[in-house]
Amino acid sequence: MTLPRIGTFDAWRAAARGLATNGVAPEAVSWRLEGAAMALFEGAPPPEPRGELRVSKEFVTLARTAIWHRDPERFARAYALLWRLREDPRALRDPSDGDVAALERMARNVRRCQHKMKAFVRFRDAGGETRRRFVAWFEPTHHTVEPTAPFFAKRFGDMDWVIATPDVTAAFEAGKLRLLPGQAAPDLPEDATEELWATYYCNIFNPARLKVQAMTSEMPRKYWKNMPETRAIPELIRGAQARAETMAEAAPTLPPVVASRVGRQLEAHRSRWEGPTEALPAAIHACTRCPLHGPATQAVPGEGPVEARLMIVGEQPGDQEDLAGRPFVGPAGQVLDRALAAAGIARDEVYLTNAVKHFRFTPRGKARIHNRPDAGHVEACRWWLDAERAQVKPALIVAMGATAAQALTGSGAGLMKRRGGIETAGDGTPVLVTIHPSYLLRLPDRAEAERLRAAFTADLARARERVAQAA
């Protein structure tokens, strides 16, 4: 498939729809951008679509951005992922998937290139009789002129302008945006405002905050030649240390009272329990970090082998767990046991624990009615969950329910949409998000309960497979 330089995404989308609905596998397709070397057996046009092809908005958004990357494999990657998403929509939520990871990386690079274009394009006044007219020359890293041109049309809609690049030229004249073939660098006219702009830049330059590596990372040297303010940068860098020393000598010397207070507060809340493995359960039992320890019978630490490859995290102990002092021994635990057995996982090979270690409930007569822990309880108990994770070092964590997902990924929202997907904890540990077994007990619709019970078991089976692959 040969795709045009202008309208590339729309052309790829139409071709991919025709190929996928006609059952053409990814390995049978060769993609190239117009002007690139032609493949040996290339030539057939894309077939007409047969029926509908439905994919998620997330995939369209990802492909719409990644397709502008300069990597020649981007078209094939996007089509290969599209091909698999028809049978397994969850693949898009697996950050370790090769195609997903590659396309996400390309999309990040494209967005970064778009940001650079918005920040570093410098127009020069080219005159104009009825409307002001400006011209700029830019050399983007990726094919970002087409997706970024609407930004300039909106920002500079009261004037005519041209952004020329080697690949595509964007021209905005009389309120109409056109995309034209690329061109060589034009002879740009002298602009009196450039000296004024360079003077302004020199005056706002702060030598005390200079970090050359960070500056050149954010403002790569390849863009400097077209930016008037950068002509002064080498001299500003050479004189930065002397100017910073002068500023320091002239500055008042005040004790860093506020910084010291903030530092002490951060230190007090840092999760840092570092005792021996055998002392952790006793430390959890003695916890008074939040008010839940008052009415609860006892804290319920996790249990299981400290060398377990799989850790399962629930919400909090229930009524029976609170009395027994062990996790998942009540009705929800029985649902979990059956699902583990069906998924081929031995319970005694898994480390089972909860995001919150004390039972939160409301007394009602002789009964204790479960109350979901709030964000403060989750945050207070993260101290112990982090300590358990640091000891076990699992290859994969299963987060059952919104509270566990919040404790491990920072968000408990949209659980059903995330169910079955693999996300990452703050330290990079893979986290498979699924429903909590107690949710299955509360569903009044038996058919729906059975459907989600099967989905829950399938999630655990996927976790087992993932751990086996990581071994």
Short mmCIF file of C-alpha atoms in Angstrom, two decimals, residues 6-458:
data_model
loop_
_atom_site.label_atom_id
_atom_site.label_comp_id
_atom_site.label_asym_id
_atom_site.label_seq_id
_atom_site.Cartn_x
_atom_site.Cartn_y
_atom_site.Cartn_z
CA ILE A 6 -0.74 14.70 2.49
CA GLY A 7 -3.81 13.05 4.00
CA THR A 8 -1.71 10.11 5.19
CA PHE A 9 -3.87 9.08 8.14
CA ASP A 10 -7.16 9.19 6.23
CA ALA A 11 -5.57 7.12 3.45
CA TRP A 12 -4.18 4.59 5.92
CA ARG A 13 -7.53 4.34 7.70
CA ALA A 14 -9.42 3.70 4.45
CA ALA A 15 -6.86 1.12 3.30
CA ALA A 16 -6.82 -0.63 6.69
CA ARG A 17 -10.62 -0.84 6.74
CA GLY A 18 -10.68 -2.39 3.27
CA LEU A 19 -7.92 -4.87 4.06
CA ALA A 20 -9.28 -5.94 7.45
CA THR A 21 -12.87 -6.44 6.27
CA ASN A 22 -11.58 -8.58 3.40
CA GLY A 23 -9.53 -10.74 5.74
CA VAL A 24 -6.08 -9.67 4.52
CA ALA A 25 -3.60 -10.58 7.25
CA PRO A 26 -0.90 -8.07 8.30
CA GLU A 27 1.94 -10.25 7.01
CA ALA A 28 0.43 -10.04 3.51
CA VAL A 29 0.60 -6.24 3.39
CA SER A 30 3.58 -4.00 2.61
CA TRP A 31 3.19 -0.33 3.57
CA ARG A 32 5.19 2.64 2.39
CA LEU A 33 4.90 6.40 2.26
CA GLU A 34 4.84 8.10 -1.11
CA GLY A 35 8.42 8.70 -2.23
CA ALA A 36 9.91 5.79 -0.24
CA ALA A 37 11.45 2.77 -1.96
CA MET A 38 8.85 0.52 -3.58
CA ALA A 39 8.43 -3.08 -2.39
CA LEU A 40 9.05 -5.95 -4.84
CA PHE A 41 5.42 -7.09 -5.26
CA GLU A 42 3.68 -3.81 -4.67
CA GLY A 43 0.97 -2.41 -6.85
CA ALA A 44 -2.51 -3.67 -5.92
CA PRO A 45 -4.91 -0.99 -4.61
CA PRO A 46 -6.70 -1.60 -1.30
CA PRO A 47 -9.90 -3.66 -1.67
CA GLU A 48 -13.31 -2.12 -1.10
CA PRO A 49 -14.58 -2.59 2.48
CA ARG A 50 -16.94 -5.48 3.19
CA GLY A 51 -19.21 -4.64 6.10
CA GLU A 52 -18.43 -2.59 9.17
CA LEU A 53 -15.23 -2.50 11.17
CA ARG A 54 -15.62 -1.29 14.75
CA VAL A 55 -12.68 -0.34 16.93
CA SER A 56 -12.41 1.74 20.09
CA LYS A 57 -11.89 5.49 20.10
CA GLU A 58 -8.69 4.89 22.08
CA PHE A 59 -7.18 2.95 19.18
CA VAL A 60 -8.24 5.58 16.62
CA THR A 61 -6.71 8.31 18.78
CA LEU A 62 -3.48 6.35 19.17
CA ALA A 63 -3.20 5.53 15.45
CA ARG A 64 -4.15 9.09 14.41
CA THR A 65 -1.11 10.39 16.31
CA ALA A 66 1.44 7.59 15.82
CA ILE A 67 0.91 7.52 12.05
CA TRP A 68 2.83 10.82 11.74
CA HIS A 69 6.00 9.27 13.16
CA ARG A 70 8.91 8.90 10.76
CA ASP A 71 9.43 5.21 11.59
CA PRO A 72 8.65 3.24 8.36
CA GLU A 73 7.13 0.46 10.49
CA ARG A 74 4.36 2.66 11.88
CA PHE A 75 1.73 1.69 9.27
CA ALA A 76 2.38 -2.03 9.69
CA ARG A 77 2.38 -1.75 13.51
CA ALA A 78 -0.94 0.06 13.50
CA TYR A 79 -2.54 -2.43 11.11
CA ALA A 80 -1.19 -5.44 13.05
CA LEU A 81 -2.73 -4.07 16.25
CA LEU A 82 -6.00 -3.29 14.47
CA TRP A 83 -6.06 -6.85 13.16
CA ARG A 84 -5.68 -8.33 16.66
CA LEU A 85 -8.11 -5.92 18.33
CA ARG A 86 -10.97 -7.43 16.35
CA GLU A 87 -10.62 -10.61 18.43
CA ASP A 88 -9.05 -9.25 21.63
CA PRO A 89 -10.01 -5.62 22.43
CA ARG A 90 -8.12 -5.89 25.73
CA ALA A 91 -4.78 -6.00 23.94
CA LEU A 92 -4.86 -2.21 23.72
CA ARG A 93 -4.77 -2.01 27.52
CA ASP A 94 -1.65 -4.15 27.84
CA PRO A 95 1.34 -1.75 28.00
CA SER A 96 3.73 -4.69 27.56
CA ASP A 97 2.22 -5.61 24.18
CA GLY A 98 4.89 -5.00 21.52
CA ASP A 99 2.66 -3.14 19.05
CA VAL A 100 0.94 -1.10 21.77
CA ALA A 101 4.27 -0.12 23.33
CA ALA A 102 5.75 0.84 19.95
CA LEU A 103 2.74 2.91 18.90
CA GLU A 104 2.55 4.63 22.31
CA ARG A 105 6.24 5.53 21.99
CA MET A 106 5.70 6.88 18.48
CA ALA A 107 2.68 8.89 19.62
CA ARG A 108 4.69 10.44 22.46
CA ASN A 109 7.45 11.40 20.04
CA VAL A 110 4.94 12.92 17.62
CA ARG A 111 3.28 14.95 20.38
CA ARG A 112 6.70 16.13 21.51
CA CYS A 113 7.54 17.12 17.92
CA GLN A 114 4.23 19.00 17.67
CA HIS A 115 5.08 20.86 20.86
CA LYS A 116 8.46 21.80 19.41
CA MET A 117 6.83 23.07 16.25
CA LYS A 118 4.38 25.25 18.19
CA ALA A 119 7.23 26.62 20.33
CA PHE A 120 10.04 27.06 17.81
CA VAL A 121 8.45 28.22 14.54
CA ARG A 122 9.62 31.82 14.01
CA PHE A 123 7.75 33.88 11.40
CA ARG A 124 9.35 36.72 9.48
CA ASP A 125 7.32 39.62 8.17
CA ALA A 126 7.00 39.35 4.38
CA GLY A 127 4.85 42.44 3.88
CA GLY A 128 1.39 42.22 2.31
CA GLU A 129 -1.07 44.76 0.96
CA THR A 130 -4.46 43.85 2.43
CA ARG A 131 -3.43 41.32 5.11
CA ARG A 132 -0.16 40.96 6.94
CA ARG A 133 1.91 38.11 5.51
CA PHE A 134 4.57 36.03 7.29
CA VAL A 135 6.89 33.20 6.27
CA ALA A 136 8.71 30.60 8.39
CA TRP A 137 11.08 27.72 7.68
CA PHE A 138 10.98 24.68 9.95
CA GLU A 139 12.49 21.17 9.93
CA PRO A 140 10.35 18.85 12.07
CA THR A 141 11.67 15.51 13.28
CA HIS A 142 8.46 13.73 12.25
CA HIS A 143 5.64 14.40 9.76
CA THR A 144 3.89 16.83 12.07
CA VAL A 145 3.05 19.75 9.75
CA GLU A 146 -0.38 18.41 8.75
CA PRO A 147 -1.69 17.59 12.26
CA THR A 148 -0.24 20.84 13.72
CA ALA A 149 -1.24 23.29 10.99
CA PRO A 150 -4.80 23.79 12.37
CA PHE A 151 -3.24 25.11 15.59
CA PHE A 152 -1.46 27.88 13.66
CA ALA A 153 -4.60 28.61 11.60
CA LYS A 154 -6.54 29.19 14.81
CA ARG A 155 -3.78 31.13 16.56
CA PHE A 156 -2.86 33.35 13.59
CA GLY A 157 -6.16 33.55 11.76
CA ASP A 158 -5.92 37.32 11.20
CA MET A 159 -2.94 37.12 8.86
CA ASP A 160 -1.60 35.14 5.93
CA TRP A 161 1.33 32.85 6.62
CA VAL A 162 3.41 30.04 5.18
CA ILE A 163 5.31 27.37 7.10
CA ALA A 164 7.70 25.70 4.68
CA THR A 165 9.31 22.34 5.53
CA PRO A 166 11.14 19.68 3.49
CA ASP A 167 8.08 17.34 3.55
CA VAL A 168 4.92 19.43 3.51
CA THR A 169 4.25 23.17 3.31
CA ALA A 170 1.30 24.71 5.16
CA ALA A 171 -0.12 27.89 3.63
CA PHE A 172 -2.87 29.98 5.23
CA GLU A 173 -4.27 32.64 2.91
CA ALA A 174 -7.52 34.62 3.22
CA GLY A 175 -8.70 32.34 6.00
CA LYS A 176 -8.12 29.10 4.08
CA LEU A 177 -5.55 26.49 5.03
CA ARG A 178 -3.84 24.48 2.27
CA LEU A 179 -1.26 21.72 2.46
CA LEU A 180 1.26 21.64 -0.36
CA PRO A 181 4.35 19.56 -1.20
CA GLY A 182 7.53 20.32 0.70
CA GLN A 183 10.13 22.70 -0.61
CA ALA A 184 13.67 23.94 -0.09
CA ALA A 185 14.39 26.59 2.51
CA PRO A 186 13.19 29.98 1.18
CA ASP A 187 15.18 33.21 1.38
CA LEU A 188 13.57 34.78 4.39
CA PRO A 189 13.39 38.59 4.60
CA GLU A 190 15.15 40.53 7.35
CA ASP A 191 12.86 41.29 10.25
CA ALA A 192 13.45 44.24 12.60
CA THR A 193 11.49 42.58 15.39
CA GLU A 194 14.08 39.79 15.73
CA GLU A 195 16.56 42.09 17.51
CA LEU A 196 13.84 43.21 19.89
CA TRP A 197 12.89 39.58 20.60
CA ALA A 198 16.54 38.62 21.23
CA THR A 199 16.94 41.54 23.65
CA TYR A 200 13.82 40.45 25.55
CA TYR A 201 15.16 36.88 25.80
CA CYS A 202 18.51 38.06 27.19
CA ASN A 203 16.73 40.09 29.86
CA ILE A 204 14.53 37.24 31.10
CA PHE A 205 17.44 34.73 31.08
CA ASN A 206 18.13 33.61 34.67
CA PRO A 207 21.75 32.41 35.04
CA ALA A 208 21.04 30.91 38.50
CA ARG A 209 18.57 28.42 37.00
CA LEU A 210 20.67 27.46 33.99
CA LYS A 211 20.83 23.71 33.25
CA VAL A 212 22.46 23.32 29.88
CA GLN A 213 21.57 19.65 29.41
CA ALA A 214 17.90 20.23 30.25
CA MET A 215 17.80 23.32 28.05
CA THR A 216 19.26 21.56 25.02
CA SER A 217 16.93 18.63 25.62
CA GLU A 218 13.89 20.93 25.62
CA MET A 219 15.28 23.19 22.89
CA PRO A 220 17.45 20.95 20.65
CA ARG A 221 20.27 22.68 18.83
CA LYS A 222 18.85 21.67 15.43
CA TYR A 223 16.20 24.40 15.87
CA TRP A 224 18.60 27.14 16.97
CA LYS A 225 19.57 28.33 13.49
CA ASN A 226 16.02 29.59 12.82
CA MET A 227 15.46 31.24 16.22
CA PRO A 228 16.81 34.76 16.69
CA GLU A 229 17.08 34.56 20.48
CA THR A 230 19.41 31.54 20.34
CA ARG A 231 22.25 33.59 18.87
CA ALA A 232 22.88 34.98 22.35
CA ILE A 233 22.74 31.63 24.16
CA PRO A 234 26.47 30.64 23.90
CA GLU A 235 27.51 33.96 25.46
CA LEU A 236 24.79 33.69 28.13
CA ILE A 237 26.03 30.21 29.08
CA ARG A 238 29.67 31.34 29.29
CA GLY A 239 28.77 34.19 31.64
CA ALA A 240 26.11 32.37 33.66
CA GLN A 241 28.31 31.27 36.57
CA ALA A 242 29.76 34.71 37.16
CA ARG A 243 26.35 36.34 36.95
CA ALA A 244 24.85 33.75 39.33
CA GLU A 245 27.64 34.37 41.87
CA THR A 246 27.00 38.08 41.66
CA MET A 247 23.30 37.51 42.26
CA ALA A 248 24.02 35.24 45.24
CA GLU A 249 26.31 37.79 46.86
CA ALA A 250 23.64 40.45 46.50
CA ALA A 251 20.76 38.28 47.72
CA PRO A 252 19.58 38.32 51.39
CA THR A 253 20.48 35.25 53.47
CA LEU A 254 17.38 33.85 55.15
CA PRO A 255 17.10 30.52 56.99
CA PRO A 256 15.12 27.98 54.89
CA VAL A 257 12.39 27.66 57.50
CA VAL A 258 9.57 26.75 55.15
CA ALA A 259 11.66 24.27 53.18
CA SER A 260 12.77 22.59 56.39
CA ARG A 261 9.18 22.27 57.66
CA VAL A 262 7.96 20.82 54.35
CA GLY A 263 10.86 18.38 54.34
CA ARG A 264 10.00 17.13 57.82
CA GLN A 265 6.35 16.65 56.82
CA LEU A 266 7.29 14.69 53.70
CA GLU A 267 9.69 12.54 55.70
CA ALA A 268 6.99 11.76 58.29
CA HIS A 269 4.58 10.52 55.59
CA ARG A 270 7.05 8.58 53.51
CA SER A 271 6.28 4.86 53.35
CA ARG A 272 9.47 3.39 54.73
CA TRP A 273 8.81 0.41 57.04
CA GLU A 274 12.04 -1.57 56.84
CA GLY A 275 11.92 -4.14 59.66
CA PRO A 276 12.60 -7.87 59.33
CA THR A 277 10.10 -10.02 57.42
CA GLU A 278 8.89 -11.89 60.47
CA ALA A 279 8.17 -8.63 62.34
CA LEU A 280 5.80 -7.17 59.74
CA PRO A 281 2.56 -8.90 60.89
CA ALA A 282 3.11 -7.70 64.46
CA ALA A 283 3.80 -4.19 63.25
CA ILE A 284 0.54 -4.22 61.26
CA HIS A 285 -1.37 -5.52 64.29
CA ALA A 286 -0.04 -2.57 66.31
CA CYS A 287 -1.03 0.01 63.68
CA THR A 288 -2.86 3.15 64.82
CA ARG A 289 -2.22 5.24 61.69
CA CYS A 290 -5.94 5.92 61.11
CA PRO A 291 -9.16 5.79 63.19
CA LEU A 292 -10.21 2.37 61.80
CA HIS A 293 -8.08 0.60 64.40
CA GLY A 294 -10.51 1.65 67.17
CA PRO A 295 -13.73 -0.27 66.37
CA ALA A 296 -12.09 -3.15 64.46
CA THR A 297 -11.27 -6.38 66.33
CA GLN A 298 -7.79 -6.59 64.92
CA ALA A 299 -5.71 -5.73 61.87
CA VAL A 300 -5.51 -8.43 59.20
CA PRO A 301 -2.09 -8.65 57.54
CA GLY A 302 -1.50 -10.52 54.30
CA GLU A 303 -0.58 -14.18 54.23
CA GLY A 304 1.28 -16.40 51.82
CA PRO A 305 4.84 -17.20 50.82
CA VAL A 306 7.15 -14.16 50.75
CA GLU A 307 8.67 -15.54 47.55
CA ALA A 308 5.26 -15.68 45.81
CA ARG A 309 5.33 -14.60 42.17
CA LEU A 310 1.67 -13.55 42.27
CA MET A 311 0.14 -11.15 44.80
CA ILE A 312 -3.62 -10.61 45.03
CA VAL A 313 -4.86 -7.45 46.72
CA GLY A 314 -8.47 -6.93 47.82
CA GLU A 315 -10.23 -4.03 49.51
CA GLN A 316 -10.32 -4.64 53.29
CA PRO A 317 -11.12 -7.46 55.73
CA GLY A 318 -14.78 -8.41 56.04
CA ASP A 319 -16.68 -9.36 59.18
CA GLN A 320 -15.32 -12.91 59.35
CA GLU A 321 -11.79 -11.89 58.43
CA ASP A 322 -11.87 -9.29 61.20
CA LEU A 323 -12.76 -11.98 63.74
CA ALA A 324 -10.40 -14.64 62.39
CA GLY A 325 -7.46 -12.33 61.71
CA ARG A 326 -6.89 -13.91 58.28
CA PRO A 327 -7.65 -12.55 54.78
CA PHE A 328 -10.33 -14.02 52.52
CA VAL A 329 -11.89 -16.61 54.84
CA GLY A 330 -15.49 -15.33 54.49
CA PRO A 331 -18.03 -15.68 51.65
CA ALA A 332 -15.97 -13.54 49.25
CA GLY A 333 -12.94 -15.65 50.07
CA GLN A 334 -14.87 -18.79 49.12
CA VAL A 335 -15.74 -17.24 45.75
CA LEU A 336 -12.08 -16.39 45.32
CA ASP A 337 -11.00 -19.94 46.23
CA ARG A 338 -13.30 -21.46 43.58
CA ALA A 339 -12.10 -19.01 40.95
CA LEU A 340 -8.45 -19.69 41.82
CA ALA A 341 -9.02 -23.44 41.50
CA ALA A 342 -10.80 -22.99 38.16
CA ALA A 343 -7.93 -20.82 36.94
CA GLY A 344 -5.34 -23.40 37.94
CA ILE A 345 -3.81 -21.38 40.77
CA ALA A 346 -2.99 -22.92 44.16
CA ARG A 347 -4.01 -20.59 46.96
CA ASP A 348 -1.00 -21.49 49.08
CA GLU A 349 1.30 -20.27 46.28
CA VAL A 350 -0.23 -16.78 46.24
CA TYR A 351 0.31 -13.87 48.61
CA LEU A 352 -3.16 -12.61 49.60
CA THR A 353 -3.66 -9.26 51.24
CA ASN A 354 -5.87 -6.16 51.31
CA ALA A 355 -5.28 -2.49 50.56
CA VAL A 356 -6.69 -1.59 54.00
CA LYS A 357 -5.86 -3.76 57.00
CA HIS A 358 -8.73 -2.90 59.38
CA PHE A 359 -12.45 -3.65 58.91
CA ARG A 360 -14.55 -0.51 58.38
CA PHE A 361 -18.20 -1.04 59.31
CA THR A 362 -21.36 0.56 60.70
CA PRO A 363 -23.00 -1.19 63.69
CA ARG A 364 -26.63 -2.04 63.08
CA GLY A 365 -28.07 -4.04 65.96
CA LYS A 366 -25.86 -7.10 66.32
CA ALA A 367 -24.73 -6.87 62.72
CA ARG A 368 -21.72 -4.97 61.38
CA ILE A 369 -22.47 -3.50 57.96
CA HIS A 370 -19.51 -3.16 55.59
CA ASN A 371 -18.44 0.39 54.72
CA ARG A 372 -16.04 1.06 51.90
CA PRO A 373 -12.78 2.68 53.12
CA ASP A 374 -12.18 6.21 51.94
CA ALA A 375 -9.08 7.67 50.29
CA GLY A 376 -7.59 8.66 53.66
CA HIS A 377 -7.75 5.08 54.92
CA VAL A 378 -6.19 3.79 51.69
CA GLU A 379 -3.39 6.33 51.92
CA ALA A 380 -2.70 5.53 55.59
CA CYS A 381 -2.54 1.79 54.88
CA ARG A 382 -0.31 2.22 51.81
CA TRP A 383 2.54 2.15 54.35
CA TRP A 384 1.81 -1.55 55.04
CA LEU A 385 0.91 -2.52 51.50
CA ASP A 386 4.20 -1.06 50.27
CA ALA A 387 6.04 -3.00 52.98
CA GLU A 388 4.37 -6.26 51.92
CA ARG A 389 5.15 -5.57 48.24
CA ALA A 390 8.76 -4.78 49.09
CA GLN A 391 9.12 -8.14 50.85
CA VAL A 392 7.31 -10.30 48.29
CA LYS A 393 8.48 -8.53 45.11
CA PRO A 394 5.76 -10.20 42.97
CA ALA A 395 6.05 -10.51 39.22
CA LEU A 396 2.40 -9.49 38.94
CA ILE A 397 -0.24 -8.05 41.25
CA VAL A 398 -3.96 -8.64 40.80
CA ALA A 399 -5.98 -5.66 42.05
CA MET A 400 -9.49 -6.83 42.95
CA GLY A 401 -11.94 -3.93 43.09
CA ALA A 402 -11.74 -0.15 42.97
CA THR A 403 -10.03 0.29 46.34
CA ALA A 404 -7.16 -2.02 45.43
CA ALA A 405 -6.84 -0.37 42.02
CA GLN A 406 -6.68 3.03 43.69
CA ALA A 407 -4.01 1.88 46.15
CA LEU A 408 -1.85 0.34 43.42
CA THR A 409 -2.38 2.53 40.35
CA GLY A 410 -3.59 5.80 41.88
CA SER A 411 -7.11 5.52 40.43
CA GLY A 412 -10.13 3.39 41.22
CA ALA A 413 -12.35 4.94 38.55
CA GLY A 414 -13.86 3.12 35.57
CA LEU A 415 -13.19 -0.35 36.95
CA MET A 416 -15.41 -2.28 34.54
CA LYS A 417 -13.78 -0.64 31.54
CA ARG A 418 -10.34 -1.43 32.93
CA ARG A 419 -11.19 -5.00 33.95
CA GLY A 420 -8.82 -7.54 32.44
CA GLY A 421 -6.25 -4.93 31.45
CA ILE A 422 -2.69 -4.80 32.73
CA GLU A 423 -1.52 -1.48 34.14
CA THR A 424 1.51 -0.52 36.16
CA ALA A 425 2.08 0.51 39.78
CA GLY A 426 4.24 3.52 40.58
CA ASP A 427 7.36 1.35 40.74
CA GLY A 428 6.60 -0.31 37.40
CA THR A 429 5.17 -3.58 38.76
CA PRO A 430 2.47 -4.91 36.38
CA VAL A 431 -1.04 -4.74 37.88
CA LEU A 432 -3.95 -6.71 36.44
CA VAL A 433 -7.22 -4.98 37.34
CA THR A 434 -10.34 -7.06 37.96
CA ILE A 435 -13.51 -7.09 40.01
CA HIS A 436 -13.74 -8.00 43.70
CA PRO A 437 -15.37 -11.38 44.47
CA SER A 438 -17.72 -9.73 46.97
CA TYR A 439 -19.24 -7.82 44.03
CA LEU A 440 -20.33 -11.14 42.53
CA LEU A 441 -22.19 -11.98 45.74
CA ARG A 442 -24.19 -8.76 45.58
CA LEU A 443 -25.44 -9.08 41.99
CA PRO A 444 -29.20 -9.85 41.93
CA ASP A 445 -29.18 -10.94 38.28
CA ARG A 446 -28.00 -14.56 38.26
CA ALA A 447 -27.09 -14.57 34.57
CA GLU A 448 -25.02 -11.42 34.95
CA ALA A 449 -23.34 -12.88 38.04
CA GLU A 450 -22.41 -16.02 36.12
CA ARG A 451 -21.05 -13.98 33.22
CA LEU A 452 -18.86 -11.87 35.51
CA ARG A 453 -17.82 -14.93 37.52
CA ALA A 454 -16.48 -16.44 34.30
CA ALA A 455 -14.76 -13.14 33.46
CA PHE A 456 -13.21 -13.02 36.94
CA THR A 457 -11.88 -16.56 36.51
CA ALA A 458 -10.54 -15.68 33.07
#
